[in-house]
């Protein structure tokens, strides 16, 4: 597993329909990190939902094309949070994970509590504490804005610092090739 | 609007990760309908979420490629239903809508109550009543199975019978070209 000894490039995605945060960091084995890219993919609330999701997908694919991440970390969405907008957030997270799957890039999901704990050492930290720590770690002159962009960077750092193992599925620790093989074997046994 | 006078081909999608129902019907202006295709796109619960969503997307695209629907109707997911699996269902619905958007096919969402009311005339009808009516309308010898497949056909019929207007967004009644134009205009005004 020499890959664990090298710099890991992580794309963090804070899913959302109106603002989808995207942040790319390079994280060295000593946990030091460098900012590669940070931004927000936006879609118009006036557009049809299928158009909005296509805009989000295109924006994420553009970031992947430009920065070629090794892994994609997406915030895990819970149904109890922000009930009004949670379905749109869940749909955007599905699109983010789909894009990863179609590109053969391993994906992982992390809960907001996991992110806060990984970044600040404290799972109940407030958003501003997380943003300040992200800015310090990446040696940024100012806090990343909007919050969705900062959250995406925090997710990416969280993923790298928690270890390379994706948390989304039992087979998450496999490489894409291993997964495809495992899937094919499973189907052939039916 | 001569298109309203012609047979409308509708792809109905009952979103799900393990079983995603897909049903295609041709509906004439006199509301009579013919079954074109019905099936289920499955993904393994053991696979990683990004792989599952890619499998669902590929299955939906294959149905579109083969049957060339005019419109895609997707069940609207609510956060209060089936809390345990609702996030996966919402992610699958996001993928279904994304595929529609990327193909330039108008999409619409309908609630389960709207579907029941459209098919049986009674919004609190049970699933079996809906399935029996779908089988009768499409002159099928037996009830479509699994339930996800029957639900997809019911969604497609509901969409055609309720009228062509998508319900997902304020601009839903526009054609894809009109929507793109409206989006471009909106961006240029910022």
XYZ file of C-alpha atoms in Angstrom:
380
model
C 0.000 0.000 0.000
C 2.603 2.541 -1.071
C -0.221 4.908 -1.984
C -0.731 5.598 1.709
C 2.806 6.997 1.901
C 2.216 9.553 -0.834
C 0.319 12.793 -0.929
C -3.391 12.147 -1.173
C -5.544 14.512 -3.235
C -9.079 14.643 -1.844
C -12.131 16.347 -3.331
C -14.597 17.249 -0.608
C -18.193 17.971 -1.594
C -20.784 19.693 0.597
C -23.888 18.776 -1.390
C -26.578 21.313 -2.141
C -28.788 22.417 -5.014
C -28.371 26.178 -4.731
C -24.763 26.067 -3.517
C -22.709 22.884 -3.716
C -19.337 23.389 -2.020
C -16.291 21.815 -3.669
C -12.805 21.809 -2.144
C -9.635 20.018 -3.189
C -6.679 19.535 -0.855
C -3.385 17.676 -1.035
C -2.647 15.945 2.252
C 0.810 14.571 3.039
C 1.473 11.518 5.198
C 2.494 13.887 8.052
C -1.090 15.330 7.870
C 0.078 18.673 6.503
C -2.237 19.952 3.791
C -2.210 22.355 0.865
C -5.177 24.061 -0.761
C -5.560 23.067 -4.422
C -8.993 24.444 -5.276
C -12.051 25.751 -3.528
C -15.329 26.932 -4.970
C -19.053 26.560 -5.181
C -21.175 25.053 -7.938
C -24.449 26.966 -8.114
C -27.765 26.256 -9.764
C -30.690 28.599 -10.104
C -33.679 27.980 -7.806
C -35.835 29.032 -10.766
C -34.606 26.220 -12.992
C -36.269 22.810 -13.232
C -34.899 20.238 -10.807
C -33.489 18.029 -13.599
C -31.654 21.049 -15.050
C -30.300 21.986 -11.608
C -28.940 18.493 -10.996
C -27.339 18.422 -14.452
C -25.658 21.769 -13.656
C -24.328 20.388 -10.356
C -23.021 17.242 -12.074
C -21.302 19.272 -14.799
C -19.645 21.518 -12.202
C -18.336 18.566 -10.201
C -17.067 16.828 -13.350
C -15.209 20.023 -14.307
C -13.425 20.055 -10.934
C -12.512 16.374 -11.342
C -11.231 16.966 -14.875
C -9.049 19.835 -13.732
C -7.724 18.426 -10.461
C -7.865 14.620 -10.799
C -8.591 13.703 -7.156
C -7.719 10.249 -5.764
C -10.875 10.096 -3.683
C -14.124 12.016 -3.212
C -15.612 12.688 0.225
C -19.276 13.702 0.409
C -21.151 14.905 3.453
C -23.623 12.308 4.646
C -27.154 13.696 4.635
C -29.647 12.821 7.362
C -33.396 13.041 7.054
C -33.811 14.796 10.409
C -31.785 17.850 9.352
C -33.345 20.880 7.648
C -36.429 18.980 6.647
C -37.484 21.625 4.164
C -34.439 21.323 1.904
C -33.181 17.870 2.837
C -34.572 16.120 -0.235
C -32.771 18.484 -2.600
C -29.583 18.049 -0.580
C -29.959 14.275 -0.722
C -30.530 14.405 -4.489
C -27.401 16.533 -4.924
C -25.405 14.089 -2.780
C -26.655 11.251 -4.967
C -25.450 13.106 -8.044
C -22.033 13.751 -6.440
C -21.644 10.060 -5.569
C -22.858 9.030 -9.038
C -20.229 11.201 -10.700
C -17.561 9.548 -8.528
C -18.845 6.079 -9.392
C -18.979 6.795 -13.120
C -15.394 8.097 -13.071
C -14.203 5.065 -11.062
C -13.078 7.307 -8.200
C -13.594 5.845 -4.706
C -16.115 7.799 -2.655
C -16.757 8.074 1.059
C -19.331 9.813 3.176
C -18.741 11.469 6.528
C -21.243 12.897 8.971
C -21.016 16.524 10.118
C -20.062 15.258 13.595
C -17.213 13.195 12.160
C -15.979 16.226 10.252
C -16.094 18.499 13.305
C -14.334 15.910 15.452
C -11.634 15.294 12.837
C -10.942 19.001 12.285
C -11.274 20.438 15.797
C -11.053 17.350 18.011
C -14.555 18.164 19.236
C -17.709 16.747 17.601
C -19.941 19.557 18.853
C -17.691 22.361 17.595
C -19.502 25.246 15.922
C -19.147 26.087 12.252
C -16.858 29.030 12.870
C -14.386 26.943 14.892
C -14.248 24.461 12.011
C -13.696 27.225 9.466
C -10.931 28.825 11.537
C -9.131 25.505 11.876
C -9.456 24.847 8.124
C -7.970 28.288 7.417
C -5.110 27.664 9.857
C -4.291 24.193 8.525
C -4.273 25.421 4.927
C -2.487 28.683 5.882
C -5.203 30.846 4.343
C -5.215 34.603 5.015
C -8.985 34.645 5.512
C -11.808 32.223 6.240
C -13.064 30.458 3.137
C -16.462 31.756 2.017
C -19.234 30.925 1.491
C -19.648 28.417 4.320
C -20.376 25.648 1.805
C -16.879 26.056 0.343
C -15.284 25.917 3.805
C -17.371 22.843 4.661
C -16.145 21.111 1.524
C -12.518 21.736 2.529
C -13.245 20.465 6.044
C -14.744 17.293 4.573
C -11.689 16.721 2.403
C -9.316 17.193 5.364
C -11.501 14.987 7.562
C -11.358 12.207 5.013
C -7.585 12.327 4.659
C -6.994 12.520 8.394
C -9.418 9.748 9.327
C -7.615 7.335 6.990
C -8.245 6.200 3.480
C -11.070 3.766 4.241
C -14.401 4.890 2.791
C -17.287 4.515 5.200
C -20.212 4.262 2.810
C -20.496 0.515 2.336
C -19.155 -2.805 3.600
C -16.980 -3.100 0.499
C -15.774 0.477 0.827
C -12.175 -0.498 1.546
C -11.783 -2.173 -1.850
C -10.293 -0.503 -4.882
C -12.726 0.143 -7.762
C -11.277 -2.829 -9.639
C -11.674 -5.061 -6.573
C -15.229 -3.833 -6.154
C -16.121 -4.567 -9.759
C -14.674 -8.046 -9.317
C -16.579 -8.606 -6.078
C -19.804 -7.437 -7.741
C -19.279 -9.715 -10.734
C -18.597 -12.670 -8.443
C -21.713 -11.930 -6.437
C -23.883 -11.774 -9.550
C -22.410 -15.008 -10.929
C -23.314 -16.835 -7.712
C -27.026 -16.025 -7.983
C -49.416 22.667 -28.973
C -50.031 19.875 -31.478
C -47.920 17.569 -29.320
C -50.839 17.287 -26.894
C -52.934 15.717 -29.680
C -50.457 12.905 -30.305
C -49.625 9.764 -28.408
C -47.382 10.618 -25.475
C -44.677 8.149 -24.434
C -43.989 8.449 -20.714
C -41.237 6.783 -18.694
C -42.307 6.410 -15.073
C -39.608 5.820 -12.452
C -40.216 4.589 -8.910
C -36.817 5.450 -7.450
C -34.936 3.030 -5.238
C -31.430 1.726 -4.726
C -32.172 -1.988 -4.432
C -35.087 -1.969 -6.858
C -35.788 1.007 -9.109
C -39.043 0.489 -11.011
C -39.159 1.620 -14.642
C -42.279 1.596 -16.793
C -42.950 2.993 -20.245
C -46.466 3.578 -21.597
C -47.906 5.160 -24.714
C -50.957 7.244 -23.855
C -53.364 8.469 -26.548
C -55.324 11.731 -26.373
C -58.441 9.689 -25.435
C -56.489 8.486 -22.333
C -56.201 4.915 -23.602
C -52.776 3.467 -22.897
C -50.505 0.690 -24.127
C -47.676 -0.999 -22.237
C -44.309 -0.471 -23.944
C -41.865 -1.691 -21.304
C -41.809 -2.554 -17.639
C -38.944 -3.673 -15.476
C -36.758 -3.082 -12.475
C -33.190 -1.801 -12.323
C -31.456 -3.484 -9.404
C -28.238 -2.756 -7.562
C -26.562 -4.915 -4.954
C -26.883 -3.783 -1.325
C -23.311 -5.057 -0.890
C -21.860 -2.649 -3.453
C -20.526 0.804 -2.621
C -23.119 3.577 -2.861
C -21.350 5.286 -5.777
C -21.330 1.981 -7.685
C -25.013 1.409 -6.921
C -25.998 4.842 -8.202
C -23.933 4.343 -11.366
C -25.736 1.021 -11.933
C -29.130 2.714 -11.519
C -28.143 5.514 -13.928
C -26.902 3.030 -16.530
C -30.143 1.036 -16.283
C -32.308 4.123 -16.726
C -30.207 5.333 -19.673
C -30.611 1.920 -21.332
C -34.412 2.199 -21.076
C -34.274 5.726 -22.536
C -32.015 4.589 -25.377
C -34.351 1.748 -26.259
C -37.720 3.472 -25.853
C -37.077 7.195 -26.398
C -39.692 8.654 -24.007
C -41.081 12.172 -24.467
C -41.139 12.831 -20.732
C -39.966 11.214 -17.504
C -42.131 11.101 -14.369
C -40.411 10.381 -11.054
C -42.083 9.718 -7.721
C -41.578 12.621 -5.356
C -39.791 11.489 -2.195
C -40.708 12.884 1.221
C -38.477 12.892 4.246
C -41.216 11.614 6.555
C -41.625 8.313 4.686
C -39.582 5.209 5.494
C -36.959 7.170 7.347
C -34.483 4.293 7.265
C -34.188 4.095 3.479
C -35.385 7.544 2.478
C -31.919 8.976 1.837
C -31.056 6.197 -0.612
C -34.417 6.676 -2.319
C -33.824 10.419 -2.556
C -30.349 9.848 -4.003
C -31.797 7.454 -6.595
C -34.494 10.015 -7.479
C -31.765 12.626 -7.934
C -29.955 10.308 -10.314
C -33.167 9.628 -12.285
C -33.844 13.365 -12.636
C -30.203 14.031 -13.547
C -30.355 11.470 -16.359
C -33.481 13.198 -17.694
C -31.799 16.615 -17.505
C -28.656 15.415 -19.239
C -30.696 13.896 -22.068
C -32.789 17.056 -22.422
C -35.966 15.147 -21.588
C -38.528 17.083 -19.523
C -39.088 15.602 -16.083
C -41.885 15.863 -13.576
C -42.445 14.590 -10.070
C -45.701 13.343 -8.611
C -46.556 12.420 -5.054
C -47.919 8.966 -4.178
C -51.252 10.615 -3.336
C -51.403 12.280 -6.764
C -50.672 8.933 -8.403
C -53.357 7.104 -6.425
C -55.913 9.830 -7.141
C -55.094 9.894 -10.855
C -55.277 6.112 -11.245
C -58.172 5.166 -8.971
C -59.906 8.502 -8.404
C -59.183 8.105 -4.687
C -56.017 9.508 -3.061
C -56.110 7.045 -0.162
C -56.432 3.960 -2.357
C -54.277 1.005 -1.323
C -51.429 -0.315 -3.430
C -53.389 -3.319 -4.661
C -56.237 -1.159 -5.969
C -53.692 0.907 -7.891
C -52.043 -2.201 -9.326
C -55.375 -3.699 -10.378
C -56.365 -0.497 -12.154
C -52.976 -0.325 -13.917
C -53.419 -3.915 -15.095
C -56.945 -3.178 -16.318
C -56.005 0.029 -18.157
C -53.058 -1.664 -19.870
C -55.050 -4.887 -20.479
C -52.477 -7.041 -18.693
C -53.322 -10.651 -17.850
C -51.762 -10.361 -14.402
C -50.703 -7.688 -11.951
C -47.272 -6.254 -12.738
C -44.627 -7.452 -10.275
C -42.637 -6.521 -8.321
C -44.613 -3.637 -6.821
C -41.896 -1.177 -7.855
C -42.552 -2.012 -11.516
C -46.308 -1.532 -11.084
C -45.695 1.746 -9.275
C -43.566 2.983 -12.164
C -46.388 2.249 -14.631
C -48.877 4.006 -12.350
C -46.599 7.058 -12.249
C -46.349 7.129 -16.034
C -50.138 6.876 -16.443
C -50.668 9.503 -13.740
C -48.385 11.908 -15.544
C -50.098 11.483 -18.897
C -53.595 11.737 -17.437
C -52.885 14.751 -15.258
C -51.674 16.724 -18.276
C -48.257 17.449 -19.654
C -47.280 20.154 -17.152
C -44.365 19.102 -14.953
C -44.841 19.972 -11.315
C -41.245 20.118 -10.120
C -40.428 23.776 -10.661
C -41.935 27.107 -11.628
C -40.403 26.821 -15.090
C -41.560 23.238 -15.470
C -43.992 24.038 -18.272
C -41.207 25.232 -20.577
C -39.551 23.071 -23.176
C -35.869 22.214 -22.553
C -34.848 24.819 -25.141
C -37.055 27.450 -23.503
C -35.618 26.542 -20.118
C -32.033 26.848 -21.343
C -32.911 30.230 -22.792
C -34.575 31.359 -19.558
C -31.546 30.195 -17.553
C -29.128 31.982 -19.865
C -31.194 35.177 -19.657
C -31.268 34.959 -15.889
C -27.505 34.528 -15.660
C -26.872 37.422 -18.045
C -28.941 39.747 -15.855
C -26.822 39.150 -12.728
